[in-house]
Amino acid sequence: MTTIELVQGDITRESVDAIVNAANSSLLGGGGVDGAIHRRGGPAILEECRRLRASLPQALNSVRAGGTPIGKGLPTGQAVATTAGNLDARWVIHTVGPVFSATEDRSALLASCYRESLRVADELGARTVAFPAISTGVYRYPMEDAARIAVDTVRATKTDVEEVRFVLFDEQAYEAFARQLR
Ligand code: AR6
């Protein structure tokens, strides 16, 4: 049985086995949760992200002369793990959410982020996992839909993870997740 907890706050302050990062395909950092995780977690996380990126299949990782990556990187909906550096966790699981589209239903990709992150957590042996509200910031997914997909997917996924903690940055996000749990 996986229990679901809700917390309002900064995910980089959580003590858990694994913290999930709302990353982008480059795996090389960004704003939002991603920026906060790299800032507080320190350079060891980025170093491992670079190595992971370089080890992706060549089609996902082509590089322009001079070293600029032009391949797509980690596909949307997938997840990979690195060290958690200075965070109070053993691992960071980086997953790439979909950019919201008003004309295309990308909910399966968002569900895949939660499912794949839990699969990676199981591989690692993580028992407590903190998730942010993936895709609801820079990627503009409507909070209500994102909360429903997050909660439904975690509930439907068979996993050895004992506690999933959704860490919501503001009250509006917290309330949207709370409505899904009721
Ligand atoms: N702790 C918990 N939640 C947070 C924090 C934090 N420290 N900071 C922001 N949020 P976002 P995305 C909330 O933009 O939409 C990055 O540049 C935020 O309010 O972090 O998946 C990546 O590199 C929102 O509800 O992720 C990608 O390029 C939620 O976390 C892109 O943004 C997700 O917002 C990914 O966009």
Short mmCIF file of C-alpha atoms and ligand atoms in Angstrom, two decimals:
data_model
loop_
_atom_site.label_atom_id
_atom_site.label_comp_id
_atom_site.label_asym_id
_atom_site.label_seq_id
_atom_site.Cartn_x
_atom_site.Cartn_y
_atom_site.Cartn_z
CA MET A 1 0.00 0.00 0.00
CA THR A 2 1.32 3.39 -0.96
CA THR A 3 0.19 6.28 1.20
CA ILE A 4 -0.16 9.72 -0.36
CA GLU A 5 0.79 12.81 1.67
CA LEU A 6 0.42 16.46 0.73
CA VAL A 7 2.79 19.18 1.86
CA GLN A 8 2.88 22.84 0.94
CA GLY A 9 6.43 24.14 0.53
CA ASP A 10 9.78 23.91 -1.19
CA ILE A 11 10.60 20.39 -2.40
CA THR A 12 14.34 20.94 -1.91
CA ARG A 13 13.71 21.06 1.88
CA GLU A 14 12.19 17.57 2.06
CA SER A 15 13.88 14.51 3.62
CA VAL A 16 12.98 11.51 1.52
CA ASP A 17 14.77 8.71 -0.34
CA ALA A 18 14.13 10.31 -3.73
CA ILE A 19 13.15 13.79 -4.87
CA VAL A 20 11.59 14.01 -8.33
CA ASN A 21 12.73 16.87 -10.55
CA ALA A 22 10.48 18.46 -13.20
CA ALA A 23 13.35 18.61 -15.68
CA ASN A 24 13.60 19.20 -19.42
CA SER A 25 14.98 16.94 -22.12
CA SER A 26 18.43 18.51 -22.06
CA LEU A 27 18.92 17.38 -18.42
CA LEU A 28 21.19 20.39 -18.10
CA GLY A 29 19.09 22.45 -15.70
CA GLY A 30 16.52 25.22 -15.98
CA GLY A 31 14.22 27.32 -13.82
CA GLY A 32 11.45 26.38 -11.37
CA VAL A 33 11.94 23.14 -9.42
CA ASP A 34 14.86 22.22 -11.67
CA GLY A 35 16.76 25.41 -10.86
CA ALA A 36 16.03 25.06 -7.14
CA ILE A 37 17.22 21.44 -7.06
CA HIS A 38 20.50 22.21 -8.82
CA ARG A 39 21.09 25.31 -6.65
CA ARG A 40 20.58 23.56 -3.34
CA GLY A 41 21.85 20.14 -4.46
CA GLY A 42 25.14 21.49 -5.81
CA PRO A 43 27.26 20.65 -8.88
CA ALA A 44 27.41 16.87 -8.38
CA ILE A 45 23.88 16.55 -9.77
CA LEU A 46 24.67 18.44 -12.99
CA GLU A 47 27.88 16.48 -13.42
CA GLU A 48 25.95 13.22 -13.34
CA CYS A 49 23.24 14.64 -15.61
CA ARG A 50 25.90 15.46 -18.19
CA ARG A 51 27.24 11.91 -18.04
CA LEU A 52 23.73 10.47 -18.35
CA ARG A 53 22.98 12.75 -21.25
CA ALA A 54 26.17 11.61 -23.02
CA SER A 55 25.18 7.98 -22.51
CA LEU A 56 21.78 8.31 -24.19
CA PRO A 57 21.37 6.61 -27.58
CA GLN A 58 23.09 8.64 -30.29
CA ALA A 59 19.90 9.80 -31.99
CA LEU A 60 18.87 11.51 -28.74
CA ASN A 61 22.24 12.99 -28.18
CA SER A 62 23.82 14.38 -31.33
CA VAL A 63 26.26 17.20 -30.72
CA ARG A 64 27.17 20.14 -32.93
CA ALA A 65 30.87 20.70 -33.65
CA GLY A 66 32.04 22.64 -30.61
CA GLY A 67 29.99 20.54 -28.22
CA THR A 68 26.49 22.13 -28.23
CA PRO A 69 23.94 19.30 -27.84
CA ILE A 70 21.27 19.35 -30.56
CA GLY A 71 19.74 15.90 -30.05
CA LYS A 72 16.40 15.75 -28.26
CA GLY A 73 17.83 14.37 -25.02
CA LEU A 74 15.64 12.46 -22.58
CA PRO A 75 12.20 11.92 -24.18
CA THR A 76 9.09 13.42 -22.56
CA GLY A 77 7.48 11.00 -20.11
CA GLN A 78 10.70 9.19 -19.20
CA ALA A 79 12.75 9.31 -16.00
CA VAL A 80 16.38 8.80 -14.93
CA ALA A 81 18.13 9.00 -11.55
CA THR A 82 21.24 10.75 -10.26
CA THR A 83 22.81 11.44 -6.91
CA ALA A 84 20.97 14.01 -4.77
CA GLY A 85 24.20 15.89 -3.99
CA ASN A 86 23.71 18.06 -0.89
CA LEU A 87 19.95 17.51 -0.69
CA ASP A 88 18.56 15.47 2.20
CA ALA A 89 17.78 12.53 -0.10
CA ARG A 90 19.67 9.68 -1.70
CA TRP A 91 18.60 10.29 -5.27
CA VAL A 92 17.06 12.83 -7.61
CA ILE A 93 14.81 11.29 -10.24
CA HIS A 94 14.66 13.58 -13.28
CA THR A 95 11.54 13.33 -15.41
CA VAL A 96 10.43 15.39 -18.40
CA GLY A 97 6.82 16.55 -18.34
CA PRO A 98 4.89 17.57 -21.46
CA VAL A 99 4.43 21.21 -22.41
CA PHE A 100 0.66 21.82 -22.16
CA SER A 101 -1.16 22.02 -25.48
CA ALA A 102 -4.73 23.23 -25.91
CA THR A 103 -5.08 21.28 -29.17
CA GLU A 104 -3.46 17.95 -28.28
CA ASP A 105 -4.18 15.71 -25.29
CA ARG A 106 -0.83 15.11 -23.59
CA SER A 107 -2.22 13.61 -20.39
CA ALA A 108 -0.73 10.17 -21.17
CA LEU A 109 2.72 11.73 -21.22
CA LEU A 110 2.13 13.42 -17.88
CA ALA A 111 0.86 10.13 -16.39
CA SER A 112 3.97 8.44 -17.77
CA CYS A 113 6.19 10.83 -15.77
CA TYR A 114 4.66 9.62 -12.48
CA ARG A 115 4.65 5.96 -13.52
CA GLU A 116 8.23 5.98 -14.85
CA SER A 117 9.51 7.88 -11.80
CA LEU A 118 7.97 5.24 -9.53
CA ARG A 119 9.49 2.49 -11.69
CA VAL A 120 12.93 4.09 -11.33
CA ALA A 121 12.29 4.50 -7.57
CA ASP A 122 11.54 0.77 -7.35
CA GLU A 123 14.74 -0.06 -9.22
CA LEU A 124 16.70 2.06 -6.73
CA GLY A 125 14.89 0.69 -3.69
CA ALA A 126 13.48 4.09 -2.70
CA ARG A 127 10.60 3.85 -0.21
CA THR A 128 9.70 7.54 0.16
CA VAL A 129 9.41 9.77 -2.90
CA ALA A 130 8.61 13.50 -3.13
CA PHE A 131 6.99 14.78 -6.32
CA PRO A 132 6.38 18.37 -7.44
CA ALA A 133 3.32 19.19 -9.59
CA ILE A 134 5.08 18.27 -12.84
CA SER A 135 4.37 20.49 -15.89
CA THR A 136 2.28 23.05 -13.96
CA GLY A 137 4.87 25.87 -14.04
CA VAL A 138 6.88 26.80 -17.12
CA TYR A 139 5.06 24.04 -19.05
CA ARG A 140 1.62 25.61 -18.22
CA TYR A 141 -0.43 22.47 -17.54
CA PRO A 142 -3.72 23.48 -15.82
CA MET A 143 -3.34 22.67 -12.13
CA GLU A 144 -6.70 20.91 -11.74
CA ASP A 145 -6.01 18.48 -14.62
CA ALA A 146 -2.42 17.95 -13.55
CA ALA A 147 -3.49 17.15 -9.97
CA ARG A 148 -6.07 14.62 -11.16
CA ILE A 149 -3.56 12.89 -13.45
CA ALA A 150 -0.90 12.85 -10.72
CA VAL A 151 -3.16 11.38 -8.02
CA ASP A 152 -4.93 8.89 -10.32
CA THR A 153 -1.64 7.63 -11.75
CA VAL A 154 0.03 7.15 -8.37
CA ARG A 155 -3.05 5.35 -7.08
CA ALA A 156 -3.11 3.05 -10.13
CA THR A 157 0.61 2.22 -10.18
CA LYS A 158 1.87 -0.93 -8.55
CA THR A 159 5.02 0.03 -6.64
CA ASP A 160 7.06 -0.82 -3.54
CA VAL A 161 7.21 2.88 -2.67
CA GLU A 162 5.54 3.25 0.72
CA GLU A 163 4.99 7.00 0.74
CA VAL A 164 4.44 9.41 -2.11
CA ARG A 165 4.63 13.01 -0.92
CA PHE A 166 3.32 15.68 -3.25
CA VAL A 167 5.10 18.92 -2.40
CA LEU A 168 3.06 21.85 -3.67
CA PHE A 169 4.58 25.27 -3.88
CA ASP A 170 1.51 27.40 -3.18
CA GLU A 171 -1.93 27.16 -1.64
CA GLN A 172 -3.74 26.93 -4.98
CA ALA A 173 -1.72 23.87 -5.96
CA TYR A 174 -2.15 22.34 -2.50
CA GLU A 175 -5.93 22.79 -2.67
CA ALA A 176 -6.12 21.27 -6.16
CA PHE A 177 -4.33 18.14 -4.94
CA ALA A 178 -6.40 18.04 -1.75
CA ARG A 179 -9.62 18.04 -3.83
CA GLN A 180 -8.35 14.98 -5.73
CA LEU A 181 -7.62 13.12 -2.52
CA ARG A 182 -11.06 13.75 -1.02
N1 AR6 B 1 9.33 23.25 -4.64
C1 AR6 B 1 8.12 22.75 -5.01
N2 AR6 B 1 7.44 23.19 -6.08
C2 AR6 B 1 8.00 24.17 -6.83
C3 AR6 B 1 9.27 24.74 -6.51
C4 AR6 B 1 9.94 24.23 -5.36
N3 AR6 B 1 11.13 24.70 -4.98
N4 AR6 B 1 9.55 25.68 -7.45
C5 AR6 B 1 8.51 25.71 -8.32
N5 AR6 B 1 7.56 24.81 -7.94
P1 AR6 B 1 8.25 24.06 -13.04
P2 AR6 B 1 7.43 22.40 -15.35
C6 AR6 B 1 6.28 24.46 -8.58
O1 AR6 B 1 8.23 25.28 -13.87
O2 AR6 B 1 6.17 23.17 -15.50
C7 AR6 B 1 12.26 24.24 -15.86
O3 AR6 B 1 12.93 25.32 -16.44
C8 AR6 B 1 5.71 25.43 -9.57
O4 AR6 B 1 4.94 26.43 -8.89
O5 AR6 B 1 9.37 23.86 -12.10
O6 AR6 B 1 7.39 20.91 -15.43
C9 AR6 B 1 12.75 22.91 -16.42
O7 AR6 B 1 14.13 22.94 -16.71
C10 AR6 B 1 4.83 24.52 -10.42
O8 AR6 B 1 3.57 24.31 -9.80
O9 AR6 B 1 8.22 22.72 -13.97
C11 AR6 B 1 11.93 22.77 -17.66
O10 AR6 B 1 12.46 23.48 -18.73
C12 AR6 B 1 5.57 23.19 -10.40
O11 AR6 B 1 6.51 23.29 -9.33
C13 AR6 B 1 10.59 23.36 -17.27
O12 AR6 B 1 10.89 24.31 -16.24
C14 AR6 B 1 6.30 22.85 -11.69
O13 AR6 B 1 6.87 24.02 -12.25
C15 AR6 B 1 9.64 22.33 -16.70
O14 AR6 B 1 8.40 22.95 -16.46
#
